[in-house]
PDB file of C-alpha atoms in Angstrom:
ATOM      1  CA  GLY A   7      78.433 -40.407 -46.906  1.00  0.00           C
ATOM      2  CA  GLY A   8      80.441 -39.019 -44.072  1.00  0.00           C
ATOM      3  CA  PHE A   9      77.829 -36.541 -42.855  1.00  0.00           C
ATOM      4  CA  THR A  10      75.226 -36.553 -40.112  1.00  0.00           C
ATOM      5  CA  LEU A  11      72.695 -34.250 -38.530  1.00  0.00           C
ATOM      6  CA  HIS A  12      73.651 -32.741 -35.201  1.00  0.00           C
ATOM      7  CA  ARG A  13      70.756 -33.008 -32.755  1.00  0.00           C
ATOM      8  CA  PRO A  14      69.007 -30.908 -31.657  1.00  0.00           C
ATOM      9  CA  SER A  15      70.376 -28.118 -33.895  1.00  0.00           C
ATOM     10  CA  GLY A  16      69.624 -29.984 -37.142  1.00  0.00           C
ATOM     11  CA  GLU A  17      72.916 -28.744 -38.608  1.00  0.00           C
ATOM     12  CA  LEU A  18      74.467 -31.017 -41.267  1.00  0.00           C
ATOM     13  CA  LEU A  19      78.051 -31.774 -40.220  1.00  0.00           C
ATOM     14  CA  PRO A  20      80.866 -34.154 -41.081  1.00  0.00           C
ATOM     15  CA  ILE A  21      80.614 -37.108 -38.690  1.00  0.00           C
ATOM     16  CA  TYR A  22      83.901 -36.182 -37.013  1.00  0.00           C
ATOM     17  CA  ASP A  23      82.771 -32.592 -36.371  1.00  0.00           C
ATOM     18  CA  ALA A  24      79.435 -33.779 -34.975  1.00  0.00           C
ATOM     19  CA  ALA A  25      81.206 -36.308 -32.726  1.00  0.00           C
ATOM     20  CA  MET A  26      83.556 -33.638 -31.385  1.00  0.00           C
ATOM     21  CA  ARG A  27      80.624 -31.291 -30.752  1.00  0.00           C
ATOM     22  CA  TYR A  28      78.754 -34.018 -28.863  1.00  0.00           C
ATOM     23  CA  GLN A  29      81.862 -34.633 -26.752  1.00  0.00           C
ATOM     24  CA  THR A  30      82.196 -30.908 -26.007  1.00  0.00           C
ATOM     25  CA  GLU A  31      78.509 -30.834 -25.047  1.00  0.00           C
ATOM     26  CA  GLY A  32      78.944 -33.897 -22.805  1.00  0.00           C
ATOM     27  CA  VAL A  33      76.514 -35.980 -24.887  1.00  0.00           C
ATOM     28  CA  PRO A  34      77.442 -39.689 -25.084  1.00  0.00           C
ATOM     29  CA  THR A  35      76.632 -41.345 -28.406  1.00  0.00           C
ATOM     30  CA  VAL A  36      75.472 -44.784 -29.521  1.00  0.00           C
ATOM     31  CA  ILE A  37      75.852 -46.642 -32.821  1.00  0.00           C
ATOM     32  CA  PHE A  38      72.998 -48.842 -34.063  1.00  0.00           C
ATOM     33  CA  ALA A  39      74.171 -51.488 -36.506  1.00  0.00           C
ATOM     34  CA  GLY A  40      73.155 -54.631 -38.350  1.00  0.00           C
ATOM     35  CA  LYS A  41      74.683 -58.088 -38.525  1.00  0.00           C
ATOM     36  CA  GLU A  42      78.356 -58.953 -38.027  1.00  0.00           C
ATOM     37  CA  TYR A  43      79.276 -55.435 -36.899  1.00  0.00           C
ATOM     38  CA  GLY A  44      83.021 -54.944 -37.260  1.00  0.00           C
ATOM     39  CA  THR A  45      83.572 -57.446 -40.074  1.00  0.00           C
ATOM     40  CA  GLY A  46      86.384 -56.249 -42.318  1.00  0.00           C
ATOM     41  CA  SER A  47      87.576 -53.671 -39.792  1.00  0.00           C
ATOM     42  CA  SER A  48      91.256 -53.003 -39.352  1.00  0.00           C
ATOM     43  CA  ARG A  49      91.284 -54.774 -36.007  1.00  0.00           C
ATOM     44  CA  ASP A  50      91.992 -52.664 -32.940  1.00  0.00           C
ATOM     45  CA  TRP A  51      92.102 -49.358 -34.828  1.00  0.00           C
ATOM     46  CA  ALA A  52      88.434 -49.633 -35.702  1.00  0.00           C
ATOM     47  CA  ALA A  53      87.564 -49.901 -32.011  1.00  0.00           C
ATOM     48  CA  LYS A  54      90.033 -47.121 -31.141  1.00  0.00           C
ATOM     49  CA  GLY A  55      88.388 -44.861 -33.713  1.00  0.00           C
ATOM     50  CA  THR A  56      84.973 -45.654 -32.266  1.00  0.00           C
ATOM     51  CA  ALA A  57      86.162 -44.771 -28.755  1.00  0.00           C
ATOM     52  CA  LEU A  58      87.934 -41.598 -29.919  1.00  0.00           C
ATOM     53  CA  LEU A  59      84.691 -40.412 -31.516  1.00  0.00           C
ATOM     54  CA  GLY A  60      83.128 -40.598 -28.046  1.00  0.00           C
ATOM     55  CA  ILE A  61      80.839 -43.525 -28.793  1.00  0.00           C
ATOM     56  CA  LYS A  62      79.901 -45.244 -25.546  1.00  0.00           C
ATOM     57  CA  ALA A  63      77.894 -48.201 -26.887  1.00  0.00           C
ATOM     58  CA  VAL A  64      77.276 -50.170 -30.070  1.00  0.00           C
ATOM     59  CA  VAL A  65      73.926 -51.944 -30.408  1.00  0.00           C
ATOM     60  CA  ALA A  66      74.037 -54.529 -33.210  1.00  0.00           C
ATOM     61  CA  GLN A  67      72.273 -57.656 -34.401  1.00  0.00           C
ATOM     62  CA  SER A  68      75.603 -59.512 -34.102  1.00  0.00           C
ATOM     63  CA  PHE A  69      79.324 -58.771 -33.796  1.00  0.00           C
ATOM     64  CA  GLU A  70      82.469 -59.981 -35.486  1.00  0.00           C
ATOM     65  CA  ARG A  71      84.243 -61.867 -32.694  1.00  0.00           C
ATOM     66  CA  ILE A  72      87.542 -59.969 -32.493  1.00  0.00           C
ATOM     67  CA  HIS A  73      85.992 -56.546 -33.046  1.00  0.00           C
ATOM     68  CA  ARG A  74      83.565 -57.152 -30.165  1.00  0.00           C
ATOM     69  CA  SER A  75      86.512 -57.958 -27.911  1.00  0.00           C
ATOM     70  CA  ASN A  76      88.385 -54.868 -29.122  1.00  0.00           C
ATOM     71  CA  LEU A  77      85.370 -52.657 -28.367  1.00  0.00           C
ATOM     72  CA  VAL A  78      85.364 -53.939 -24.791  1.00  0.00           C
ATOM     73  CA  GLY A  79      89.108 -53.328 -24.597  1.00  0.00           C
ATOM     74  CA  MET A  80      88.516 -49.705 -25.567  1.00  0.00           C
ATOM     75  CA  GLY A  81      85.733 -49.287 -23.018  1.00  0.00           C
ATOM     76  CA  VAL A  82      82.895 -49.305 -25.567  1.00  0.00           C
ATOM     77  CA  LEU A  83      79.837 -51.285 -24.493  1.00  0.00           C
ATOM     78  CA  PRO A  84      78.729 -53.937 -27.045  1.00  0.00           C
ATOM     79  CA  LEU A  85      74.998 -54.679 -26.849  1.00  0.00           C
ATOM     80  CA  GLN A  86      73.183 -57.217 -29.012  1.00  0.00           C
ATOM     81  CA  PHE A  87      69.572 -57.026 -30.121  1.00  0.00           C
ATOM     82  CA  ARG A  88      67.297 -59.941 -29.330  1.00  0.00           C
ATOM     83  CA  PRO A  89      66.421 -62.151 -32.337  1.00  0.00           C
ATOM     84  CA  GLY A  90      63.967 -60.324 -34.563  1.00  0.00           C
ATOM     85  CA  ASP A  91      64.902 -56.871 -33.231  1.00  0.00           C
ATOM     86  CA  SER A  92      66.909 -54.306 -35.155  1.00  0.00           C
ATOM     87  CA  TRP A  93      67.057 -50.543 -35.448  1.00  0.00           C
ATOM     88  CA  GLN A  94      64.670 -50.945 -38.393  1.00  0.00           C
ATOM     89  CA  THR A  95      62.064 -53.012 -36.520  1.00  0.00           C
ATOM     90  CA  LEU A  96      62.233 -50.494 -33.669  1.00  0.00           C
ATOM     91  CA  GLY A  97      61.505 -47.725 -36.184  1.00  0.00           C
ATOM     92  CA  LEU A  98      64.490 -45.624 -35.141  1.00  0.00           C
ATOM     93  CA  LYS A  99      64.966 -42.405 -37.130  1.00  0.00           C
ATOM     94  CA  GLY A 100      68.003 -40.894 -35.406  1.00  0.00           C
ATOM     95  CA  ASP A 101      66.201 -38.195 -33.440  1.00  0.00           C
ATOM     96  CA  GLU A 102      65.690 -40.358 -30.347  1.00  0.00           C
ATOM     97  CA  THR A 103      67.428 -40.181 -27.002  1.00  0.00           C
ATOM     98  CA  VAL A 104      68.767 -43.537 -25.862  1.00  0.00           C
ATOM     99  CA  ASP A 105      69.540 -44.554 -22.306  1.00  0.00           C
ATOM    100  CA  VAL A 106      71.227 -47.854 -21.531  1.00  0.00           C
ATOM    101  CA  VAL A 107      70.173 -49.369 -18.221  1.00  0.00           C
ATOM    102  CA  LEU A 108      72.758 -51.880 -17.040  1.00  0.00           C
ATOM    103  CA  PRO A 109      72.161 -54.564 -14.423  1.00  0.00           C
ATOM    104  CA  GLU A 110      73.774 -54.340 -11.017  1.00  0.00           C
ATOM    105  CA  PRO A 111      76.003 -56.108 -10.493  1.00  0.00           C
ATOM    106  CA  LEU A 112      77.383 -56.090 -14.005  1.00  0.00           C
ATOM    107  CA  ARG A 113      77.993 -59.666 -15.180  1.00  0.00           C
ATOM    108  CA  PRO A 114      78.853 -61.436 -18.440  1.00  0.00           C
ATOM    109  CA  GLN A 115      76.020 -61.941 -20.939  1.00  0.00           C
ATOM    110  CA  ALA A 116      73.522 -60.155 -18.693  1.00  0.00           C
ATOM    111  CA  GLU A 117      70.366 -58.539 -19.958  1.00  0.00           C
ATOM    112  CA  ALA A 118      70.436 -54.756 -20.276  1.00  0.00           C
ATOM    113  CA  LEU A 119      67.640 -52.416 -21.241  1.00  0.00           C
ATOM    114  CA  LEU A 120      67.446 -49.768 -23.931  1.00  0.00           C
ATOM    115  CA  ARG A 121      65.150 -46.920 -22.926  1.00  0.00           C
ATOM    116  CA  ILE A 122      64.377 -45.044 -26.123  1.00  0.00           C
ATOM    117  CA  THR A 123      62.678 -41.660 -25.995  1.00  0.00           C
ATOM    118  CA  ALA A 124      61.270 -40.512 -29.335  1.00  0.00           C
ATOM    119  CA  ALA A 125      61.255 -36.862 -30.399  1.00  0.00           C
ATOM    120  CA  ASP A 126      57.554 -36.649 -29.429  1.00  0.00           C
ATOM    121  CA  GLY A 127      58.377 -37.795 -25.877  1.00  0.00           C
ATOM    122  CA  THR A 128      57.040 -41.333 -26.099  1.00  0.00           C
ATOM    123  CA  VAL A 129      59.247 -43.890 -24.376  1.00  0.00           C
ATOM    124  CA  HIS A 130      59.647 -47.542 -25.180  1.00  0.00           C
ATOM    125  CA  GLU A 131      62.010 -50.084 -23.700  1.00  0.00           C
ATOM    126  CA  ARG A 132      63.697 -53.040 -25.298  1.00  0.00           C
ATOM    127  CA  PRO A 133      65.881 -55.734 -23.702  1.00  0.00           C
ATOM    128  CA  VAL A 134      69.312 -56.346 -25.226  1.00  0.00           C
ATOM    129  CA  ARG A 135      72.121 -58.766 -24.379  1.00  0.00           C
ATOM    130  CA  LEU A 136      75.300 -57.377 -22.854  1.00  0.00           C
ATOM    131  CA  ARG A 137      78.036 -58.831 -25.090  1.00  0.00           C
ATOM    132  CA  VAL A 138      80.646 -58.720 -22.400  1.00  0.00           C
ATOM    133  CA  ASP A 139      81.455 -62.390 -22.401  1.00  0.00           C
ATOM    134  CA  THR A 140      83.887 -62.979 -19.526  1.00  0.00           C
ATOM    135  CA  PRO A 141      84.465 -61.715 -15.975  1.00  0.00           C
ATOM    136  CA  ILE A 142      87.725 -59.999 -17.006  1.00  0.00           C
ATOM    137  CA  GLU A 143      85.858 -58.110 -19.737  1.00  0.00           C
ATOM    138  CA  VAL A 144      83.453 -56.886 -17.050  1.00  0.00           C
ATOM    139  CA  GLU A 145      86.469 -55.523 -15.165  1.00  0.00           C
ATOM    140  CA  TYR A 146      87.851 -53.865 -18.313  1.00  0.00           C
ATOM    141  CA  LEU A 147      84.537 -52.073 -18.821  1.00  0.00           C
ATOM    142  CA  ARG A 148      84.324 -50.997 -15.181  1.00  0.00           C
ATOM    143  CA  HIS A 149      87.700 -49.327 -15.589  1.00  0.00           C
ATOM    144  CA  GLY A 150      86.967 -47.786 -18.996  1.00  0.00           C
ATOM    145  CA  GLY A 151      89.042 -50.269 -21.029  1.00  0.00           C
ATOM    146  CA  ILE A 152      92.156 -52.411 -20.819  1.00  0.00           C
ATOM    147  CA  LEU A 153      94.676 -49.562 -20.539  1.00  0.00           C
ATOM    148  CA  PRO A 154      93.023 -47.870 -17.527  1.00  0.00           C
ATOM    149  CA  PHE A 155      92.576 -51.323 -15.946  1.00  0.00           C
ATOM    150  CA  VAL A 156      96.274 -52.204 -16.336  1.00  0.00           C
ATOM    151  CA  LEU A 157      97.425 -48.768 -15.154  1.00  0.00           C
ATOM    152  CA  ARG A 158      95.320 -49.017 -12.007  1.00  0.00           C
ATOM    153  CA  GLN A 159      96.705 -52.505 -11.362  1.00  0.00           C
ATOM    154  CA  LEU A 160     100.263 -51.196 -11.718  1.00  0.00           C
ATOM    155  CA  LEU A 161      99.628 -48.208  -9.465  1.00  0.00           C
ATOM    156  CA  ALA A 162      98.063 -50.434  -6.814  1.00  0.00           C
ATOM    157  CA  ALA A 163     101.083 -52.760  -6.740  1.00  0.00           C
TER     158      ALA A 163
END
């Protein structure tokens, strides 16, 4: 249902309350998903909701085309597992810490790295594909989304 465990407290909370607590604590969050993430979503509002919950990245096996673009537009990083990888094959339980290591310079379709630290302290790394498909999408992400990008362009003019 609509509940999750807040880490590290272990408190069971509605997803919204947990997301707001993570934002207050300055903890960025990541969604792990399966195939065709975003299919059936209500277009841009699904990506807006994701961003408003403080989610910084979505790691999925694949993305619905428009939803992927909308995530980028909202400043949410779409990352795609390599074939054969999934949150299940990685054995994720939800108590891990995840760091996303991005390439420099950031470029379309580049390889990024997930650095996953398990609750027992073991670390494993997994390559993922950055699903930022065009140079302008790279710029949107650098600015935190389309709106901040456009506002900075207007202020610079």
